[in-house]
Short mmCIF file of C-alpha atoms in Angstrom, two decimals:
data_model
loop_
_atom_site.label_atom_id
_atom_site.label_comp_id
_atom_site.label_asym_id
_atom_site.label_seq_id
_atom_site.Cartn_x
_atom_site.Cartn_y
_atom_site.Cartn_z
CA UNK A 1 3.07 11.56 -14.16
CA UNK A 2 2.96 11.84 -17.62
CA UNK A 3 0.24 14.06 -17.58
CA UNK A 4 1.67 16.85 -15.34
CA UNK A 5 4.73 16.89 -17.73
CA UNK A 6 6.74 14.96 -15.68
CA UNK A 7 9.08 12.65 -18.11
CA UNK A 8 8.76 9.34 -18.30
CA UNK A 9 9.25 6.35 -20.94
CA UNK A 10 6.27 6.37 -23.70
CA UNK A 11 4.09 3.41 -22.93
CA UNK A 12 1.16 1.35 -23.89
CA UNK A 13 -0.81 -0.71 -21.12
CA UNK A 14 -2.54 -4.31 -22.87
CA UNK A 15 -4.46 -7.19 -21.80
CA UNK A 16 -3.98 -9.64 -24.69
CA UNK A 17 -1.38 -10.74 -26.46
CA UNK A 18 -2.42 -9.12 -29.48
CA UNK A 19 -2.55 -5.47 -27.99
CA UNK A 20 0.68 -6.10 -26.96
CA UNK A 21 2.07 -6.90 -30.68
CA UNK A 22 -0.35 -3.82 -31.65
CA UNK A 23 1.42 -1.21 -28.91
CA UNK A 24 5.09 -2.43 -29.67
CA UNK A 25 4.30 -1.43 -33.26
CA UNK A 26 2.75 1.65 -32.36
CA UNK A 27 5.93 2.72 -30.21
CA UNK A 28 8.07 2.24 -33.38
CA UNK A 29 11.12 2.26 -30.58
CA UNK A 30 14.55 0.91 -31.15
CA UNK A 31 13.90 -1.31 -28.13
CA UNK A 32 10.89 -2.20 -25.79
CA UNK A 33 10.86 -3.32 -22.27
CA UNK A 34 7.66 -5.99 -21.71
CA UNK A 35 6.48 -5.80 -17.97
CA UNK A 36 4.03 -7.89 -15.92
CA UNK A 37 1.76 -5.61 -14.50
CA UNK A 38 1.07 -7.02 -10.44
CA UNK A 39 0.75 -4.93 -7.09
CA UNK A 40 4.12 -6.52 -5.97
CA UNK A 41 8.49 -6.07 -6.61
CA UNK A 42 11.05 -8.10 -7.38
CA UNK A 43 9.22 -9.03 -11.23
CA UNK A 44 12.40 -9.25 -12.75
CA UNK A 45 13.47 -12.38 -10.80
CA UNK A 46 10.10 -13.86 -10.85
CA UNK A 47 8.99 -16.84 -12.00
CA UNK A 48 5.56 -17.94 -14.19
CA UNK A 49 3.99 -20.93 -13.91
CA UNK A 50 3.82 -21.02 -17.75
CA UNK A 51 7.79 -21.97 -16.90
CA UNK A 52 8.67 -18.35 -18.45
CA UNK A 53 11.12 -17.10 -16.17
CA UNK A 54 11.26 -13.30 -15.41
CA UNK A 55 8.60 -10.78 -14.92
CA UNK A 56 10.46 -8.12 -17.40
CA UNK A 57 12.08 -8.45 -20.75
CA UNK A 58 13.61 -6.82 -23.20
CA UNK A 59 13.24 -7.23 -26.81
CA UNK A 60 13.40 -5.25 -30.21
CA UNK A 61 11.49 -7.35 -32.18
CA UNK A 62 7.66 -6.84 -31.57
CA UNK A 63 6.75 -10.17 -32.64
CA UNK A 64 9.05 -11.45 -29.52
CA UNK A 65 6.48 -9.14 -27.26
CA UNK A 66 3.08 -11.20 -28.66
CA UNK A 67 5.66 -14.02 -27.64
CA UNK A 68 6.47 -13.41 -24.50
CA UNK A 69 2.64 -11.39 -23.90
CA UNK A 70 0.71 -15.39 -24.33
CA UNK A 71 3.27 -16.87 -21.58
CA UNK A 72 2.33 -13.46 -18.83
CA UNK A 73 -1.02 -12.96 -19.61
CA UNK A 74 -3.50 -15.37 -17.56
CA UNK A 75 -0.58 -16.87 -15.87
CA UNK A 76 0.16 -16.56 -12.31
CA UNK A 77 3.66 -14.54 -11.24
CA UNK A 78 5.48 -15.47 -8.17
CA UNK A 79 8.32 -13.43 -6.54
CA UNK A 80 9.81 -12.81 -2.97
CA UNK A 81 6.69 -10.23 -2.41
CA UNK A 82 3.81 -12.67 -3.33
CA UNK A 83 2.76 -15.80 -1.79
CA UNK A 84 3.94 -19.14 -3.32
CA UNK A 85 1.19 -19.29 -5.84
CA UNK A 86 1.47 -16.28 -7.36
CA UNK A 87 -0.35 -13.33 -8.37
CA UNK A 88 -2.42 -13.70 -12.34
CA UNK A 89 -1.08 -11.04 -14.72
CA UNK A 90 -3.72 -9.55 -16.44
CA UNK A 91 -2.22 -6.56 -18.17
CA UNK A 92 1.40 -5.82 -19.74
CA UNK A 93 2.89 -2.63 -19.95
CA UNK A 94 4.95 -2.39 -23.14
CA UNK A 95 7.30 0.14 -23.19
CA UNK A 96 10.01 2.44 -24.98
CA UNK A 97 13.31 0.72 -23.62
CA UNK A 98 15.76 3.89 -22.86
CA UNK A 99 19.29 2.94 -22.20
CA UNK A 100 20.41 5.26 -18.50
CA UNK A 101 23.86 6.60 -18.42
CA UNK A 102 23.72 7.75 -14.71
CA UNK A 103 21.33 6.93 -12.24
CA UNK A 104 20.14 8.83 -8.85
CA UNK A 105 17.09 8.99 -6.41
CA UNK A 106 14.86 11.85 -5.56
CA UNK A 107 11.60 11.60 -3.82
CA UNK A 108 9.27 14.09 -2.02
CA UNK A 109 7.11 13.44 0.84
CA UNK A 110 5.08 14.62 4.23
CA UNK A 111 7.64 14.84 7.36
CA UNK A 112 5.50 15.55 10.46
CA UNK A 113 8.78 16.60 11.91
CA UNK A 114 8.70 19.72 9.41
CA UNK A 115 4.88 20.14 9.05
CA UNK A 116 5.12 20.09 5.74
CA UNK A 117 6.86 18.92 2.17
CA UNK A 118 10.67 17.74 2.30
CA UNK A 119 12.84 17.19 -0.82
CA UNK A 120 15.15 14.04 -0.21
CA UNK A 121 18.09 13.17 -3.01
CA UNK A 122 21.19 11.14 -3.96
CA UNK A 123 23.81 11.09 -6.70
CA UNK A 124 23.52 7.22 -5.65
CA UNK A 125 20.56 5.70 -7.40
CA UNK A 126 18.89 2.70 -8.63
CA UNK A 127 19.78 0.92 -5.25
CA UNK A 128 18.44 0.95 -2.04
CA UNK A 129 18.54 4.01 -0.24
CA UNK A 130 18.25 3.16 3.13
CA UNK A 131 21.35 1.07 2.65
CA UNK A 132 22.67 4.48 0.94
CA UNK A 133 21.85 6.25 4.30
CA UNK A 134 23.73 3.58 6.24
CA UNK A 135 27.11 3.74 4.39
CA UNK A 136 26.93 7.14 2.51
CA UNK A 137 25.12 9.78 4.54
CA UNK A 138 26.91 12.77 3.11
CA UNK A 139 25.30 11.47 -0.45
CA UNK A 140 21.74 11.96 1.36
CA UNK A 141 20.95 15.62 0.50
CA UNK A 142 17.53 17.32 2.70
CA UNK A 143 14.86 20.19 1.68
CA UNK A 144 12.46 21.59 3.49
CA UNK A 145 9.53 23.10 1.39
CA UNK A 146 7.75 26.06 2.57
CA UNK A 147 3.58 23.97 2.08
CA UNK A 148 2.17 27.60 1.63
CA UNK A 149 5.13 29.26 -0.61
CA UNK A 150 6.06 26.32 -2.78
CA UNK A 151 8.55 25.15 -4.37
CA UNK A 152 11.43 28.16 -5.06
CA UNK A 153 13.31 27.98 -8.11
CA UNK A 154 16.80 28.15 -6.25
CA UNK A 155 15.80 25.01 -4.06
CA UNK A 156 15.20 22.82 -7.22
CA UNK A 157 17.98 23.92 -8.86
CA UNK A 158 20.16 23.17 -5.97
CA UNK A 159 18.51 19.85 -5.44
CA UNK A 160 19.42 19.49 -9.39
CA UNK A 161 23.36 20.00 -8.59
CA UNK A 162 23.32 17.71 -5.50
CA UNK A 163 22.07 15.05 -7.91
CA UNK A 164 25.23 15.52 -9.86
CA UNK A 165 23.39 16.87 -12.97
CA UNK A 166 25.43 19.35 -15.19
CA UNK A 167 25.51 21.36 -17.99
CA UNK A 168 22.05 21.65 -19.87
CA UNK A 169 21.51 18.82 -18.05
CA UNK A 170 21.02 20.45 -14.36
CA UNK A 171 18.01 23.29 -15.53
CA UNK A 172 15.99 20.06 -17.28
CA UNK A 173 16.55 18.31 -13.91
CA UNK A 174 15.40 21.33 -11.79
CA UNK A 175 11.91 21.61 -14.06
CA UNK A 176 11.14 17.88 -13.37
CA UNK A 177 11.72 18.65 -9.81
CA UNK A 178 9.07 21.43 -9.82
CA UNK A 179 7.13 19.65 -12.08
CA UNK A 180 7.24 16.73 -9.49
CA UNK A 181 6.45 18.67 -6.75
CA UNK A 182 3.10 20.44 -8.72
CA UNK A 183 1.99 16.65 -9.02
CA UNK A 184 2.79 15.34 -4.93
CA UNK A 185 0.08 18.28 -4.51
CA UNK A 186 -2.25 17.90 -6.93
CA UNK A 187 -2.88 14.54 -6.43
CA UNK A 188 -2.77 14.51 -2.43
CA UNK A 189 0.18 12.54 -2.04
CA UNK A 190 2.10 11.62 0.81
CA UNK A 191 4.99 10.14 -1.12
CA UNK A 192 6.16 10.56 -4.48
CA UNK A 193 9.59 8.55 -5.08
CA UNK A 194 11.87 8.98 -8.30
CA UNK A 195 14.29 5.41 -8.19
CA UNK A 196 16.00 6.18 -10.79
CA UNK A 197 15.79 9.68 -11.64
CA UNK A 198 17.91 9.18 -14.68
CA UNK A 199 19.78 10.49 -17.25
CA UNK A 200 19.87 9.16 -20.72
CA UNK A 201 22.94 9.34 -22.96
CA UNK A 202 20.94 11.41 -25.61
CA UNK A 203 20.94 14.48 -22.48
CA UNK A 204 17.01 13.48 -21.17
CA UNK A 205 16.31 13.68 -17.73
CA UNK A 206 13.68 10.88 -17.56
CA UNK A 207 11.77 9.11 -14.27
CA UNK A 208 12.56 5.33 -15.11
CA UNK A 209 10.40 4.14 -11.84
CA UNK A 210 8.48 5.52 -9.40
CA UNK A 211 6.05 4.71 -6.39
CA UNK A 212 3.27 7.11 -5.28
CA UNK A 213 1.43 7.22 -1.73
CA UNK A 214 -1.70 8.76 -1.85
CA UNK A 215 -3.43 10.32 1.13
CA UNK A 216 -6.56 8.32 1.52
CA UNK A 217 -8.58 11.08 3.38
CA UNK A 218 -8.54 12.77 0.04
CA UNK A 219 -10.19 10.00 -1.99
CA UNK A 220 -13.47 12.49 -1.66
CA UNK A 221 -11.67 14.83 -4.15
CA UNK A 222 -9.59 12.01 -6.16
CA UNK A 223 -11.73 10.05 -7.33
CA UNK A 224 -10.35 9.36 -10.58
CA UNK A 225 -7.32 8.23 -9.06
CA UNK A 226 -8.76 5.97 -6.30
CA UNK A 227 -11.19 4.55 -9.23
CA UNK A 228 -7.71 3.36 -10.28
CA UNK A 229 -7.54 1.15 -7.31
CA UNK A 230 -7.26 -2.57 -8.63
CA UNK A 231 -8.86 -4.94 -5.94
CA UNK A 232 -8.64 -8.03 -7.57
CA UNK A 233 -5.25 -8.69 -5.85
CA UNK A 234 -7.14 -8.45 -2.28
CA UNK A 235 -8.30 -11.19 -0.32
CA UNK A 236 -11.90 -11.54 -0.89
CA UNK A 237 -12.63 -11.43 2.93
CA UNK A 238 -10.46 -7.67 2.62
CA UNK A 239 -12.73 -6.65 -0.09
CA UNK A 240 -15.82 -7.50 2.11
CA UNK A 241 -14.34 -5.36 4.87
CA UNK A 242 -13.83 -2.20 2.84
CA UNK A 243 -17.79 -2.39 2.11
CA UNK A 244 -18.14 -1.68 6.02
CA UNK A 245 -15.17 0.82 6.51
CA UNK A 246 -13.65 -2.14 8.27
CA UNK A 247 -9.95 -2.23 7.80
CA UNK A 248 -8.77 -6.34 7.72
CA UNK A 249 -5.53 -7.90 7.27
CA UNK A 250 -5.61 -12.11 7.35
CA UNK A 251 -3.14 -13.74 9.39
CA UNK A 252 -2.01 -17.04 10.72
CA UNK A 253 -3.47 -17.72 13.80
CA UNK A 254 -6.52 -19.11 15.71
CA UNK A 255 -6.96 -15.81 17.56
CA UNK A 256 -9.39 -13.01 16.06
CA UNK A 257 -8.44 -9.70 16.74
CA UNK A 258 -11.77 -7.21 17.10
CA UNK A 259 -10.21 -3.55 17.70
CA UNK A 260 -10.60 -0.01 17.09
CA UNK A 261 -7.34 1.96 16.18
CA UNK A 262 -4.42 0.47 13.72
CA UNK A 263 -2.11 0.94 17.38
CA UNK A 264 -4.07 -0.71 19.31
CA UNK A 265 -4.40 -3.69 16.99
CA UNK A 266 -0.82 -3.63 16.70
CA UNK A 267 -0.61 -4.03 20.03
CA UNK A 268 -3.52 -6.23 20.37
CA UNK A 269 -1.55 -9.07 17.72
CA UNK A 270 1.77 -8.44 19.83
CA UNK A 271 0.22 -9.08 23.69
CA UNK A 272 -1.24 -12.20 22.09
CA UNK A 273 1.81 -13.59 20.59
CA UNK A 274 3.86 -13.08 23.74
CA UNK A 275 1.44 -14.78 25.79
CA UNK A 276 2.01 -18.00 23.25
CA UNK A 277 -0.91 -17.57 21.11
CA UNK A 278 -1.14 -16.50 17.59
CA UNK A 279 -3.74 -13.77 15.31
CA UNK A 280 -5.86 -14.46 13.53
CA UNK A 281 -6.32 -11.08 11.77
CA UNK A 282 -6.07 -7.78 12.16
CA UNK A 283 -9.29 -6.26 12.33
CA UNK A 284 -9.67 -2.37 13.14
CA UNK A 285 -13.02 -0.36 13.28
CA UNK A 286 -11.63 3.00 13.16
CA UNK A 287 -13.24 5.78 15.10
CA UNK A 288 -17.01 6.20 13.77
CA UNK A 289 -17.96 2.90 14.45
CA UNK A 290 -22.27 1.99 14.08
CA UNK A 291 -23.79 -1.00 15.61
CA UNK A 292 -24.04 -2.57 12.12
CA UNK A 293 -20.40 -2.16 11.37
CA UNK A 294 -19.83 -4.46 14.28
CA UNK A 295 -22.10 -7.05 13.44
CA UNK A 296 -20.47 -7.37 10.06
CA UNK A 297 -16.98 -7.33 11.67
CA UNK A 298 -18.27 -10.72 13.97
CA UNK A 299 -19.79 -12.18 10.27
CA UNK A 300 -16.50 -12.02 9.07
CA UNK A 301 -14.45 -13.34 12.05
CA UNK A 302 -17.08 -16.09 12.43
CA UNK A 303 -16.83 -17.17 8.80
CA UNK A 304 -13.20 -17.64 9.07
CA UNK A 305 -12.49 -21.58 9.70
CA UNK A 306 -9.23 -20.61 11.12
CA UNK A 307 -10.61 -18.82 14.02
CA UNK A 308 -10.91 -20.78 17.52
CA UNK A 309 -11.56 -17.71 19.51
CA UNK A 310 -12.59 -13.90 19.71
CA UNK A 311 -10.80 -11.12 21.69
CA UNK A 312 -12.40 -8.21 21.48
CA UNK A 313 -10.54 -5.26 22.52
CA UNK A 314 -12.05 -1.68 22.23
CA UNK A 315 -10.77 2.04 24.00
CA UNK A 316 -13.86 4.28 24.11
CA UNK A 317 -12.57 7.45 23.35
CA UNK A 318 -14.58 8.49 20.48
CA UNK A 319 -16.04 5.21 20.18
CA UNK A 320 -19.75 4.97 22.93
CA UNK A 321 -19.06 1.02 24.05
CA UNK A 322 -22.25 0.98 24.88
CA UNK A 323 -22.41 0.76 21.17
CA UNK A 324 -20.14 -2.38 20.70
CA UNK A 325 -21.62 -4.20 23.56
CA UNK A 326 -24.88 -3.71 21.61
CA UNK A 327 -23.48 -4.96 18.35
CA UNK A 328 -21.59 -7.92 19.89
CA UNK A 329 -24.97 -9.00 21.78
CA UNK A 330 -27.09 -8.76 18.43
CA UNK A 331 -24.10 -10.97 16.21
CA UNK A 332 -23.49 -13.43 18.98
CA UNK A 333 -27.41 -14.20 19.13
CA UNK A 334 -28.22 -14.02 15.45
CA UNK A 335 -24.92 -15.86 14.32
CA UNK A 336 -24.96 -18.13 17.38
CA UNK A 337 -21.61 -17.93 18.17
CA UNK A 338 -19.52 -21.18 18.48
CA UNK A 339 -16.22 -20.10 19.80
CA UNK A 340 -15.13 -18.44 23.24
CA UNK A 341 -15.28 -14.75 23.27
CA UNK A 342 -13.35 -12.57 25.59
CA UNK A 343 -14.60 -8.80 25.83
CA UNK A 344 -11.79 -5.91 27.03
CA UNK A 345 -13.61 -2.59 27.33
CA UNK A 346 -12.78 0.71 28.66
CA UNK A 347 -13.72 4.19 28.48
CA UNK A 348 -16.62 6.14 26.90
CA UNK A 349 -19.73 4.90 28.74
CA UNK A 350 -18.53 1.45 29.59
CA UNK A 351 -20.56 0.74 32.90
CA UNK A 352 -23.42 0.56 30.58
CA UNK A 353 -21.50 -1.23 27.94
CA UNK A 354 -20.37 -4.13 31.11
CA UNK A 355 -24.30 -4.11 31.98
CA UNK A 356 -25.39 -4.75 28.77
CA UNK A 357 -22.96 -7.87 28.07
CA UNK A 358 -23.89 -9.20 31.69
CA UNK A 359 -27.46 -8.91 31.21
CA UNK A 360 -27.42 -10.52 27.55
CA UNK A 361 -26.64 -14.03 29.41
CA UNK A 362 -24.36 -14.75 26.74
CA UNK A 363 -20.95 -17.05 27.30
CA UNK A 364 -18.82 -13.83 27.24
CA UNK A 365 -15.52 -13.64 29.02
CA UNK A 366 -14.81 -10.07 30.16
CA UNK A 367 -11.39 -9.37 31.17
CA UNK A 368 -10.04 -6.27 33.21
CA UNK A 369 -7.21 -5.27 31.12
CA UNK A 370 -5.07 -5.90 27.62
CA UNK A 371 -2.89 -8.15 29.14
CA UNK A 372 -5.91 -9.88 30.95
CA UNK A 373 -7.52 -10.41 27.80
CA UNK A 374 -4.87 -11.96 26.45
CA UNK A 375 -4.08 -14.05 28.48
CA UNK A 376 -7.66 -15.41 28.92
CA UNK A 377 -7.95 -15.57 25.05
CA UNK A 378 -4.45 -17.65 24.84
CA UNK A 379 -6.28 -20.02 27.87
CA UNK A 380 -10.01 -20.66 25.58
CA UNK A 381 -8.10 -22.15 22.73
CA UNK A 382 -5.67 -24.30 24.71
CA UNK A 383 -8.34 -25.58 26.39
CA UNK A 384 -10.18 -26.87 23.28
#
């Protein structure tokens, strides 16, 4: 943000204790805010198992930082968005602390419903705005953006004075709004939310917090930003996935889940669970799917102890299952498969795709429909 001149507090990211007491002097700021840097919310209220409590702190002594920098750094974080271990901090942002007179929320993102851009603001921030929507909706204001004309000066400003901004204040609030808007498209975003978009009582206009989609069909031309991308938070297994184009989400169950299309897993998880059984995962193989891809989708289903069974559900639109069957034949004889599989296919070239898993003489279960599939998946692990 900071370097498309959008405003925001001046900060220093470390990853010792030591560069933390370094940056706090190097801020020279009446205050500083210390934050845990982890991929998850509620930080504030979380708890370390160093026994420091609370993810954020404020201080104006830099010596407090180093402090408070050896109880975050190396220790694990938990709060309501993490599991019950925790997540390790490994970095600390140390900040400028900048006291807010009047908070509100602005955020721009992609509404299919307008093919295009829409501006979305409140005088009400630094709270939820959903809940705002609920009880307030007058205090939600709307803008369409023209994608091909931009941003017009007349729509920021406007979107300024719905804010509540006045004075000197309102023009500085219009510029970050273009300023915002220059960055949602020259980064490929598909969000970019301002909670707060503050004021400060020295008459700054700053963005105190923000969160950023980005659209990952443009990681080909972002690839500084999706270098950004810290994995180390990911399951291992999730990791593995990514190598393949696989796209894997670990759940609960005993059930794996073998689809193609983020729907159609969806749906795949749901059939399962009202028929009394419980996912596994959530495994999809997107549209271009290779023979190999679906060998290393059964190598990671297999080498989960959780799983007691496979359901493999696939809609050949794009997708040949002539291809799958091939794959799943291949894994099941080269991994030698210990757990019941049960095979839904239809579409794209699936006579061959049926032939090919009949002929293999494999234990395969094929089923006729979704809720077939399920049902006969539910049955294989009661049975054992």
């Amino acid at each position: 943000m900071a370097d498309h001149g959008v405003a925001v507090q001046r900060f220093f990211v470390a990853d010792s204790a030591n560069d933390a007491l370094e940056a706090a002097q190097r801020l020279k700021a009446k205050e500083i805010v210390l934050k845990a840097q982890i991929l998850a919310g509620g930080r504030g209220k979380g708890i370390f198992n160093s026994g420091l409590k609370g993810g954020v702190h404020l201080t104006k002594d830099p010596k407090t930082v180093e402090q408070l920098a050896k109880q975050m750094i190396g220790y694990n974080l938990s709060t309501k968005q993490t599991s019950k271990d925790g997540v390790t901090v490994k970095k600390v942002m140390v900040a400028e602390a900048l006291d807010i007179s009047r908070e509100t929320y602005f955020a721009i993102l992609m509404d299919r419903a307008c093919n295009g851009p829409v501006m979305v603001g409140s005088p009400q921030g630094g709270v939820d705005i959903e809940e705002v929507a609920v009880t307030s909706p007058e205090l939600i204001f709307k803008e369409e953006i023209d994608i091909f004309e931009g941003i017009k000066d007349h729509q920021a400003l406007q979107m300024a004075k719905n804010l509540g901004f006045q004075g000197a204040l309102q023009q500085q609030a219009a510029d970050q709004i273009k300023k915002l808007y220059n960055l949602f498209l020259e980064i490929d975003a598909t969000q970019v939310e301002v909670n707060p978009f503050g004021e400060t009582p020295e008459g700054q206009v700053v963005c105190f917090d923000a969160k950023i989609n980005f659209d990952d069909n443009a990681e080909f031309r972002q690839k500084e930003i999706f270098a950004m991308d810290d994995k180390s938070e990911n399951e291992p297994i999730e990791n593995e996935a990514a190598k393949y184009d696989l796209k894997y989400i670990g759940l609960d169950g005993n059930i794996a889940c073998f689809v193609n299309g983020a729907g159609l897993a969806m749906a795949t998880c749901d059939i399962i669970s009202l028929n009394g059984g419980k996912p596994a995962n959530f495994l999809d193989l997107g549209g271009g799917v290779k023979e190999a891809q679906v060998y290393q989708a059964f190598k990671l289903l297999t080498a989960d102890p959780k799983v007691e069974a496979i359901l493999v559900n696939i809609f050949g639109g794009i997708v040949n299952c002539a291809i799958i069957a091939n794959g799943i034949t291949k894994a099941c004889q080269e991994l030698e498969l210990k757990v019941p599989l049960v095979v839904r296919l239809e579409g794209t070239n699936v006579q061959e795709a049926q032939r090919i898993l009949s002929d293999s003489g494999l234990p395969i279960t094929s089923a006729n429909d979704l809720e077939d599939a399920a049902k006969k998946a539910v049955a294989s692990v009661a049975k054992k």
